Short mmCIF file of N, CA and C in Angstrom, two decimals:
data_model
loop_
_atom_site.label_atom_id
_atom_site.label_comp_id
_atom_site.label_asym_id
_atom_site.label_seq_id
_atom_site.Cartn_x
_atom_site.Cartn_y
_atom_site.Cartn_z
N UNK D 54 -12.47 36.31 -30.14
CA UNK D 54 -12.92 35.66 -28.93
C UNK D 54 -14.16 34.81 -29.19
N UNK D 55 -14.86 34.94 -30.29
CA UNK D 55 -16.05 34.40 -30.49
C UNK D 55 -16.21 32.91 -30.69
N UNK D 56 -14.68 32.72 -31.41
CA UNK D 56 -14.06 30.97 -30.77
C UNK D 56 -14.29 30.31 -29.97
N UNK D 57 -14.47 31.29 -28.61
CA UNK D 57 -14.13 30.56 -27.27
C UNK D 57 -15.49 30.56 -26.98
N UNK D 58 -16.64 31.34 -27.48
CA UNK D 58 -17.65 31.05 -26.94
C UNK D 58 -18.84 29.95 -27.05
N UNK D 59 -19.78 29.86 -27.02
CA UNK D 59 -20.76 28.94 -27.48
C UNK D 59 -20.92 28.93 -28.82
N UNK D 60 -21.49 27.60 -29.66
CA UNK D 60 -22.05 27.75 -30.82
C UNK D 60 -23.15 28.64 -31.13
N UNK D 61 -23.10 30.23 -32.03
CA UNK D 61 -24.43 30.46 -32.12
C UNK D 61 -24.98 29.51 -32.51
N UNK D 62 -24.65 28.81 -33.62
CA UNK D 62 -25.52 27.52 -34.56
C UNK D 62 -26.17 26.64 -33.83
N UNK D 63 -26.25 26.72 -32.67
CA UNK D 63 -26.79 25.46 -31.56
C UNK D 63 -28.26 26.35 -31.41
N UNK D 64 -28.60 27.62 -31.74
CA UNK D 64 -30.00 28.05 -31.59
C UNK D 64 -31.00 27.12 -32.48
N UNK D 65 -32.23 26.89 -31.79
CA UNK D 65 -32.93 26.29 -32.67
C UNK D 65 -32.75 24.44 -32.71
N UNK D 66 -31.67 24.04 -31.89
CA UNK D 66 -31.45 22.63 -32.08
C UNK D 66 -32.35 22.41 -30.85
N UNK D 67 -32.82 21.02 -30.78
CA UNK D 67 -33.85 20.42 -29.89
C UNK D 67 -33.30 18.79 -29.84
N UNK D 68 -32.83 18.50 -28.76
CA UNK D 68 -31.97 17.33 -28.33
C UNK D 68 -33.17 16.55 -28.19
N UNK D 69 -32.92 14.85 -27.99
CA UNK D 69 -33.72 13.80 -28.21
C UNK D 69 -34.33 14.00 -26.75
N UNK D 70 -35.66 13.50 -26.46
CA UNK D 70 -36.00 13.25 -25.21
C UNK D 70 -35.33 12.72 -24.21
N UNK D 71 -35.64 12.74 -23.03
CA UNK D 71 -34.68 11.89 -22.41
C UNK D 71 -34.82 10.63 -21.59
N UNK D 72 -33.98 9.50 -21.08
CA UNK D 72 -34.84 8.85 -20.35
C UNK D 72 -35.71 9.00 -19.37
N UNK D 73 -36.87 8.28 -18.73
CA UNK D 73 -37.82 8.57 -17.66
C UNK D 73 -37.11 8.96 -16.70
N UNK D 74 -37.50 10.44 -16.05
CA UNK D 74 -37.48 10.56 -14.31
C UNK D 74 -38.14 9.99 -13.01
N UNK D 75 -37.64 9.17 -12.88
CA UNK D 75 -38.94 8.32 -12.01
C UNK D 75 -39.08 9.45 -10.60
N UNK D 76 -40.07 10.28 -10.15
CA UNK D 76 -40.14 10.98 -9.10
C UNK D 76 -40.50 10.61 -7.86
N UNK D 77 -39.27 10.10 -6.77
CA UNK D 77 -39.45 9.33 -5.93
C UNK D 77 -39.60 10.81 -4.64
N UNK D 78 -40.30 9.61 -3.96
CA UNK D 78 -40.98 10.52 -2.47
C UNK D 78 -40.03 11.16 -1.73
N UNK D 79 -38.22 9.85 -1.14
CA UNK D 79 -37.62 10.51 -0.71
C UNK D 79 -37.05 11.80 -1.08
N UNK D 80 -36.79 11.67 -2.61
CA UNK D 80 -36.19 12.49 -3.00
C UNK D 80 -37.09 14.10 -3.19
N UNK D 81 -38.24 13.77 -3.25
CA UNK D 81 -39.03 15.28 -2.85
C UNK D 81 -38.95 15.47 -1.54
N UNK D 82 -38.61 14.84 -0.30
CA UNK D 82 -38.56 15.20 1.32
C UNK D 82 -37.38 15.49 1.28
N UNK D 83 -36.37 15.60 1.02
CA UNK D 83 -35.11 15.73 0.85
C UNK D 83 -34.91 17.09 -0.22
N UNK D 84 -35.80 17.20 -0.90
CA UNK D 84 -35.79 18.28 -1.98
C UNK D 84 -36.32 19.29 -1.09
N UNK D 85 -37.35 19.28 -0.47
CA UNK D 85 -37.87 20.13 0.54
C UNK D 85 -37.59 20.72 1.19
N UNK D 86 -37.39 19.84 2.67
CA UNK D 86 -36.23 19.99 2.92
C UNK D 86 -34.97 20.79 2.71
N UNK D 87 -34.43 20.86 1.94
CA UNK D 87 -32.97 21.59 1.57
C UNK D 87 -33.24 23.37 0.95
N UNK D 88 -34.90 23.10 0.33
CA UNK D 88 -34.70 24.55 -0.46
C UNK D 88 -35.88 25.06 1.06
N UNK D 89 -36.22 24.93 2.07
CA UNK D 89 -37.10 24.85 2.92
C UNK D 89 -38.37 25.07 3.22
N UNK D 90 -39.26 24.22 2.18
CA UNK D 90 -40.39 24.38 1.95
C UNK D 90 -41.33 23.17 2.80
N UNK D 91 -41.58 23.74 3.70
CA UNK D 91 -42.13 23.49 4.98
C UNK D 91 -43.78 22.85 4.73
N UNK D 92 -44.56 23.24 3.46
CA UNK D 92 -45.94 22.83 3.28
C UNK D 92 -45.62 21.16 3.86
N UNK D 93 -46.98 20.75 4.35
CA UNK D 93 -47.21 19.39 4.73
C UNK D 93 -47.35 18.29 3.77
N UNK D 94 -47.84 18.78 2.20
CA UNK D 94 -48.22 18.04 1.32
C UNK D 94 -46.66 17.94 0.90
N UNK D 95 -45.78 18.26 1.34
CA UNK D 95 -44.40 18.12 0.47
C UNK D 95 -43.65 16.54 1.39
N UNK D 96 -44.16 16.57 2.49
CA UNK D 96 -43.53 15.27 3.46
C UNK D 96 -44.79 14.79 3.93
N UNK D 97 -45.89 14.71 3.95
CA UNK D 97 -46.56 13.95 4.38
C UNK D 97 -47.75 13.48 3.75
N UNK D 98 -47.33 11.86 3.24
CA UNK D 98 -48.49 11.67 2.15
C UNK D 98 -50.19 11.86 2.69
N UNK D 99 -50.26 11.71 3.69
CA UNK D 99 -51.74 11.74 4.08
C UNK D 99 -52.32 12.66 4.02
N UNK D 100 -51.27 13.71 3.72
CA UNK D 100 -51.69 15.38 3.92
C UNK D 100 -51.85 15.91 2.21
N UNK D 101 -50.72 15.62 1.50
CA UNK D 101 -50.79 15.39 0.27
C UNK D 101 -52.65 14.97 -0.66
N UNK D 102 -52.92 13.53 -0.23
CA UNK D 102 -53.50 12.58 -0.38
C UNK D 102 -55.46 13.53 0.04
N UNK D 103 -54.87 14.07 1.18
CA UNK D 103 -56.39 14.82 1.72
C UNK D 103 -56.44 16.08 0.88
N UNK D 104 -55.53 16.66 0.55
CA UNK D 104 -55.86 17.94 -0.79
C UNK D 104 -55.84 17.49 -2.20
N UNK D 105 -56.01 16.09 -2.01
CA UNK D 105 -56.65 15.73 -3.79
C UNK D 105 -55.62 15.07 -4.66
N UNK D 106 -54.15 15.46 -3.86
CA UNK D 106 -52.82 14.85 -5.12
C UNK D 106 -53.03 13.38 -4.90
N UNK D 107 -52.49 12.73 -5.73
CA UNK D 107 -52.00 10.93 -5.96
C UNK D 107 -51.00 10.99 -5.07
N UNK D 108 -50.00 11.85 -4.68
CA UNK D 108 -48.98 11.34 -3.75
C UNK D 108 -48.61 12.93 -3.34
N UNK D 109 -46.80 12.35 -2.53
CA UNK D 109 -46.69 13.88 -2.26
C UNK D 109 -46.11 14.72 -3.46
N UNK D 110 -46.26 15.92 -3.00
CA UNK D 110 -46.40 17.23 -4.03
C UNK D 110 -45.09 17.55 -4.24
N UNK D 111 -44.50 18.34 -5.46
CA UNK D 111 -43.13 18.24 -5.40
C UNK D 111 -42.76 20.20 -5.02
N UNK D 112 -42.21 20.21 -4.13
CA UNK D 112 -41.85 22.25 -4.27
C UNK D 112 -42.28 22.34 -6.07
N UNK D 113 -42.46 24.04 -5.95
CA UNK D 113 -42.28 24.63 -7.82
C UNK D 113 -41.05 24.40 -7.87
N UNK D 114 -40.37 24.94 -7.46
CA UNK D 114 -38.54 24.91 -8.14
C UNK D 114 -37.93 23.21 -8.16
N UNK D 115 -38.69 22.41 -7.38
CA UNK D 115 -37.87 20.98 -8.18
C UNK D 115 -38.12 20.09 -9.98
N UNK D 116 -38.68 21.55 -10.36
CA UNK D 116 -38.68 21.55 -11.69
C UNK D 116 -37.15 21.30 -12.32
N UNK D 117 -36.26 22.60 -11.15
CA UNK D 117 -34.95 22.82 -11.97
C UNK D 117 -33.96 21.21 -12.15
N UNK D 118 -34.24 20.37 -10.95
CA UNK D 118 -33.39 19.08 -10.68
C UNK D 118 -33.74 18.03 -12.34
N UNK D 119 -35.24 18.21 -12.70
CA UNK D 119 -35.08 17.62 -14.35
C UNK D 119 -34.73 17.94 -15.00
N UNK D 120 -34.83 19.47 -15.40
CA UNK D 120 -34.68 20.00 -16.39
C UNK D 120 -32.71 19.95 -16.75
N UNK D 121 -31.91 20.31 -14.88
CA UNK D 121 -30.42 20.13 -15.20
C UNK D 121 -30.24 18.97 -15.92
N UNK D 122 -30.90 17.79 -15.91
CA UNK D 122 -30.29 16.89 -15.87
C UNK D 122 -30.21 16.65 -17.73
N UNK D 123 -31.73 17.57 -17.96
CA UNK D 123 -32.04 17.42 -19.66
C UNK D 123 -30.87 18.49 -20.11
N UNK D 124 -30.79 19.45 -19.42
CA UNK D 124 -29.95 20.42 -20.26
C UNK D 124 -28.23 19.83 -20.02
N UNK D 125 -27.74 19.24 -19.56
CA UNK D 125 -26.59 18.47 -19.37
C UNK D 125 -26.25 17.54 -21.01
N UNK D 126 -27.47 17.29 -21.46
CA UNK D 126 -26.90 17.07 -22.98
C UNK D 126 -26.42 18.35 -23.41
N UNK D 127 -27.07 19.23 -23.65
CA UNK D 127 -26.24 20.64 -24.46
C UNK D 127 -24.30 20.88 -23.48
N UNK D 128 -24.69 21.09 -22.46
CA UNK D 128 -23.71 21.72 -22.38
C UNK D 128 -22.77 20.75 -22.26
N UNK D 129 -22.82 19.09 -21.62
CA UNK D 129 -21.39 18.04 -21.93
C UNK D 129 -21.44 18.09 -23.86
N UNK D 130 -22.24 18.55 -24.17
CA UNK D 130 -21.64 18.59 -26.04
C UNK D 130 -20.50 19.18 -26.64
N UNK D 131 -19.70 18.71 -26.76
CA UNK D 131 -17.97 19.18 -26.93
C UNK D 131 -18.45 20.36 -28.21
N UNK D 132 -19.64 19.97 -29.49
CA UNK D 132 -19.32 21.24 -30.17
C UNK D 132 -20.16 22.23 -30.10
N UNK D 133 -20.93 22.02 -28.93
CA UNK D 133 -21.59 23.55 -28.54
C UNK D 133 -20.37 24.45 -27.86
N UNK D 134 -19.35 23.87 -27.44
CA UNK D 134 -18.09 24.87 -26.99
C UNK D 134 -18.79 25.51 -25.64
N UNK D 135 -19.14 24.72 -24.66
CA UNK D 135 -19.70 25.40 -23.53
C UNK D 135 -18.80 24.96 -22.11
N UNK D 136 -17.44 26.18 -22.02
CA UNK D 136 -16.87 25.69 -20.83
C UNK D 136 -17.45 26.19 -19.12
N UNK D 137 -18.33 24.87 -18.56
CA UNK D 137 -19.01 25.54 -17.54
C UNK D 137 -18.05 26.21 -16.55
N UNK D 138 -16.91 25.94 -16.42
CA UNK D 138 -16.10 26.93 -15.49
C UNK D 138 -16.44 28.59 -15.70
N UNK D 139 -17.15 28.78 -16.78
CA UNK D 139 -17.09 30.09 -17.24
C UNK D 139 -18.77 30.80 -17.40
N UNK D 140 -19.42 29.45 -16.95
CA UNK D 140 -20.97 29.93 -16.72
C UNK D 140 -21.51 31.07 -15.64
N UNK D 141 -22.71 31.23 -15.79
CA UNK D 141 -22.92 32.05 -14.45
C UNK D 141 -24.69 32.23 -14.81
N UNK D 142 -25.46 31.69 -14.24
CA UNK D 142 -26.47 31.59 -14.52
C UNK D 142 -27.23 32.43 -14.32
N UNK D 143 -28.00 32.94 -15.01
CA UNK D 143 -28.67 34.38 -15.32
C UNK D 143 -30.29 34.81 -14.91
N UNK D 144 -30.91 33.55 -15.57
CA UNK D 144 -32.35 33.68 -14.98
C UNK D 144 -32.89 32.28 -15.28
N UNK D 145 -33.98 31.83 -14.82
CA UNK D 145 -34.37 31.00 -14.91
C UNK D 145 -36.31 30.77 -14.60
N UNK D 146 -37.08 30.46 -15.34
CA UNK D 146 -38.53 30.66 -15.26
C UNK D 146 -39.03 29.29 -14.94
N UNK D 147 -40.22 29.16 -14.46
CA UNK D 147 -41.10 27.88 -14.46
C UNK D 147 -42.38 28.30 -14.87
N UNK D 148 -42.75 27.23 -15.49
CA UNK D 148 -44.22 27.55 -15.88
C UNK D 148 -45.08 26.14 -15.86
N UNK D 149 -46.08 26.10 -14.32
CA UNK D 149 -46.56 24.19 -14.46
C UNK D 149 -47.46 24.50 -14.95
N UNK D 150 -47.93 23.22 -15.88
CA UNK D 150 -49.19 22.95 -16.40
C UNK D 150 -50.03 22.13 -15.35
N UNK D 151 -48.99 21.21 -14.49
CA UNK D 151 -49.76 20.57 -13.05
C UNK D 151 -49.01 20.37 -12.08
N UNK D 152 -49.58 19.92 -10.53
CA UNK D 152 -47.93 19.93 -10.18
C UNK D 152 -47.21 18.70 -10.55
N UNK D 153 -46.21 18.32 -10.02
CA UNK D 153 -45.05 17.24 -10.08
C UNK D 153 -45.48 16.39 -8.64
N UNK D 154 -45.67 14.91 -8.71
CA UNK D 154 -46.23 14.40 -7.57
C UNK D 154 -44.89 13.15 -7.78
N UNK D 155 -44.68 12.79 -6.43
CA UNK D 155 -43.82 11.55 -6.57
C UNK D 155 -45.13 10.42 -7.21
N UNK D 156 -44.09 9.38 -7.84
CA UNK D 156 -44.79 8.49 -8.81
C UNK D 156 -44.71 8.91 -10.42
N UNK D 157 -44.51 10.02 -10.81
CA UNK D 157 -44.42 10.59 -11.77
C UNK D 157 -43.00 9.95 -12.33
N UNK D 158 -43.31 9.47 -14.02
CA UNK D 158 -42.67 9.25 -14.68
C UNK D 158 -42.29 10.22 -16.03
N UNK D 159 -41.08 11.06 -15.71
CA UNK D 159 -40.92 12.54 -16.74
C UNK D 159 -40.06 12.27 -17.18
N UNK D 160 -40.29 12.92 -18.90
CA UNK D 160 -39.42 12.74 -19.73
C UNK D 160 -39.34 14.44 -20.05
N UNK D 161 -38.01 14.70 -20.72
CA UNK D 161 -37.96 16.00 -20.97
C UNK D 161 -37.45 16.43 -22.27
N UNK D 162 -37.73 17.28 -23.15
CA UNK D 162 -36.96 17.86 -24.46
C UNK D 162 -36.48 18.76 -24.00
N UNK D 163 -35.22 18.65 -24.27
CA UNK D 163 -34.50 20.47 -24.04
C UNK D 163 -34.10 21.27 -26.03
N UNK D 164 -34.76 22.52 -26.09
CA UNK D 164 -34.62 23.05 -26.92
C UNK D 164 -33.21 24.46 -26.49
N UNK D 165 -32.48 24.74 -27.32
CA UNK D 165 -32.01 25.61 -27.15
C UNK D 165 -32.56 26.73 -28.47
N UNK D 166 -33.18 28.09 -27.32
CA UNK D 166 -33.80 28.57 -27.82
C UNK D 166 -32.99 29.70 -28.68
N UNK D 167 -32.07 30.39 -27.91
CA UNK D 167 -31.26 31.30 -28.22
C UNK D 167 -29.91 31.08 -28.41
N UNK D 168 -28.83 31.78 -28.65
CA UNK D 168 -27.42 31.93 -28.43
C UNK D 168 -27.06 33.39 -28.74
N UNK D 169 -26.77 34.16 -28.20
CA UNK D 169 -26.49 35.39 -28.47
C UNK D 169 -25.15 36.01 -28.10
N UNK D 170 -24.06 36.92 -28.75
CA UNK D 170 -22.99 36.94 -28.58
C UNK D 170 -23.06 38.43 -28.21
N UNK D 171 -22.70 38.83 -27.53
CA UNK D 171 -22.41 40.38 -27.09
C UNK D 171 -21.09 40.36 -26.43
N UNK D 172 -20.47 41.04 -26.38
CA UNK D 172 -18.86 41.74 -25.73
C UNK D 172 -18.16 40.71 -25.15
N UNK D 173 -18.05 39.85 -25.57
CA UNK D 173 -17.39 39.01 -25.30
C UNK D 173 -18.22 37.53 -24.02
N UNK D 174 -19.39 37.31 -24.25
CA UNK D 174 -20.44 36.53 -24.18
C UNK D 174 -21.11 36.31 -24.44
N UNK D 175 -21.83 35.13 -24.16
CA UNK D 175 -22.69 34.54 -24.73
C UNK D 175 -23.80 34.69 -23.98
N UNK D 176 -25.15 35.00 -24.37
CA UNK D 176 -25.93 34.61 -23.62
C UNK D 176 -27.16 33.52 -24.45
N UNK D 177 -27.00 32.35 -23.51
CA UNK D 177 -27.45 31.06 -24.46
C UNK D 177 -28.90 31.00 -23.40
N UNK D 178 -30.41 31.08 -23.83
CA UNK D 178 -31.61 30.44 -23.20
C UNK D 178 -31.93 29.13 -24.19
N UNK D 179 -32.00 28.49 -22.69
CA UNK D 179 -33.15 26.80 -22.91
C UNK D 179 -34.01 26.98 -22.55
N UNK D 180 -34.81 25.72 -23.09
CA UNK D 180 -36.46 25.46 -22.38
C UNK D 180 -36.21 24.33 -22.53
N UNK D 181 -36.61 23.79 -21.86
CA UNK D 181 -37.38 22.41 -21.13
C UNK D 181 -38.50 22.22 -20.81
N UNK D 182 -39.25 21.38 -21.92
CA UNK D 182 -40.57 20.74 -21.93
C UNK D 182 -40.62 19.77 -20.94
N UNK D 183 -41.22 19.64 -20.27
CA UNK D 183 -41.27 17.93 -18.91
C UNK D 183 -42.52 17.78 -18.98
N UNK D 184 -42.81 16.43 -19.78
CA UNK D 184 -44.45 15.82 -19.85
C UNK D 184 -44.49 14.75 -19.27
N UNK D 185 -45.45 14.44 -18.75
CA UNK D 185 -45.63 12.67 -18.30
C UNK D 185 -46.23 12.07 -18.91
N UNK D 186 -45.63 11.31 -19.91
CA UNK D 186 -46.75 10.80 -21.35
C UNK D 186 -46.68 11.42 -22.06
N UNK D 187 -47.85 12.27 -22.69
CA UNK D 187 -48.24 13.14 -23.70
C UNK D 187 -48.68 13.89 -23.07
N UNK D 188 -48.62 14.29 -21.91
CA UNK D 188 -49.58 15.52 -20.48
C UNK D 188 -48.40 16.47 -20.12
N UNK D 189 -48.49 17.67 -20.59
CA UNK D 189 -47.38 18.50 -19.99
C UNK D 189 -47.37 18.85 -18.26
N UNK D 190 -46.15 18.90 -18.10
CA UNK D 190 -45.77 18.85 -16.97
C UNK D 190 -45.16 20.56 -16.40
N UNK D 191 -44.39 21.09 -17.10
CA UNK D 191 -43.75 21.97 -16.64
C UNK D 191 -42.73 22.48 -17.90
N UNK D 192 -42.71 24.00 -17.76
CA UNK D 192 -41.32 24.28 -18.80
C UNK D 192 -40.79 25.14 -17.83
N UNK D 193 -39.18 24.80 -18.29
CA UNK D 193 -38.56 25.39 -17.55
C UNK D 193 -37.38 26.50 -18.92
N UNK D 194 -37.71 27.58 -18.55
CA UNK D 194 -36.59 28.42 -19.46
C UNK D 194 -35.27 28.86 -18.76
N UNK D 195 -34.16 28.63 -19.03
CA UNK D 195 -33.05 29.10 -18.08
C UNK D 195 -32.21 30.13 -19.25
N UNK D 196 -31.54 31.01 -18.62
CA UNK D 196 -30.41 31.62 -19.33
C UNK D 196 -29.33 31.57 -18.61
N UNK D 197 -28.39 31.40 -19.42
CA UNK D 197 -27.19 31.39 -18.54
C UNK D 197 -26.66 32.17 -19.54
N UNK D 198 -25.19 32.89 -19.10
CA UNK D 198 -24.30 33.76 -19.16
C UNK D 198 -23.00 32.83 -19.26
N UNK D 199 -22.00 33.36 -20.73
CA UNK D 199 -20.58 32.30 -20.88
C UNK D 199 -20.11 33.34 -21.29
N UNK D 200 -19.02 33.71 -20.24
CA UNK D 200 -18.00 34.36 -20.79
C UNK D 200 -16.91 33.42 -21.87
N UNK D 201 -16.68 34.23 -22.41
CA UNK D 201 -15.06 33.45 -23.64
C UNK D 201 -14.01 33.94 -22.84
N UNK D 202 -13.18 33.02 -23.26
CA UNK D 202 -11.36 33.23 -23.00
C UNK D 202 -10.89 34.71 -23.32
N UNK D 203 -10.12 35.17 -22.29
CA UNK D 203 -9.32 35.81 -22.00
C UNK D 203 -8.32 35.92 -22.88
N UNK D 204 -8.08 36.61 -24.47
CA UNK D 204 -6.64 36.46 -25.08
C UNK D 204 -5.56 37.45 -24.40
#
């Protein structure tokens, strides 16, 4: 079954940066919004602007919306062998170095840290570096869970 699962050999690989995230306003009021984080600095720049940020503030968890987008190289990679029908996501950490303000231009490295095979899964952790420039931004560690095929 170990066929069907992920590449261990993908531990330790670290994919190219990625292009800029440009972090637009609607899309943090709308991010807000949806996970329902009600603070004022998240929709209203003036409110934002009077507690010191450059713009509005982004929730902690709209960390995860860059980081999917960095970790989407690993798993569309045909030879990491990662069929997401068979994912199930396990845990996931944040850790900011500042917050995330719209205006922010983020780039991200995704490392895959682990791959581990037990009873017929995988359990594969990333991290995701997100800097703006050379200024860290946020890491995000996720694990997810891949079951293999059914013989």
């Amino acid at each position: 079954m170990t066929d069907t699962l992920p590449d261990a050999g993908f531990a330790g690989r670290v994919y190219p940066p990625t292009a800029p995230y440009a972090v637009g306003r609607e899309k943090l009021r709308e991010f807000a919004a949806a996970v329902g984080a009600l603070h004022p600095a998240h929709h209203d720049l003036e409110v934002a602007r009077g507690l010191g940020y450059a713009d509005l503030v982004a929730p902690t968890t709209f960390a995860v919306v860059i980081a999917q987008a960095a970790e989407a190289q690993y798993v569309q990679d045909p030879d990491a062998r990662i069929d997401f029908s068979r994912v199930v996501h396990a845990d996931e950490r944040f850790t900011h170095h500042r917050p995330i303000v719209a205006g922010d231009e983020l780039v991200t490295v995704l490392h895959v840290d682990k791959v581990v095979h037990r009873a017929g899964i995988a359990m594969v952790t990333t991290r995701c570096e997100i800097a703006a420039g050379d200024q860290p931004v946020a890491t995000v560690v996720s694990t997810l869970a891949v079951r293999g095929e059914d013989k």
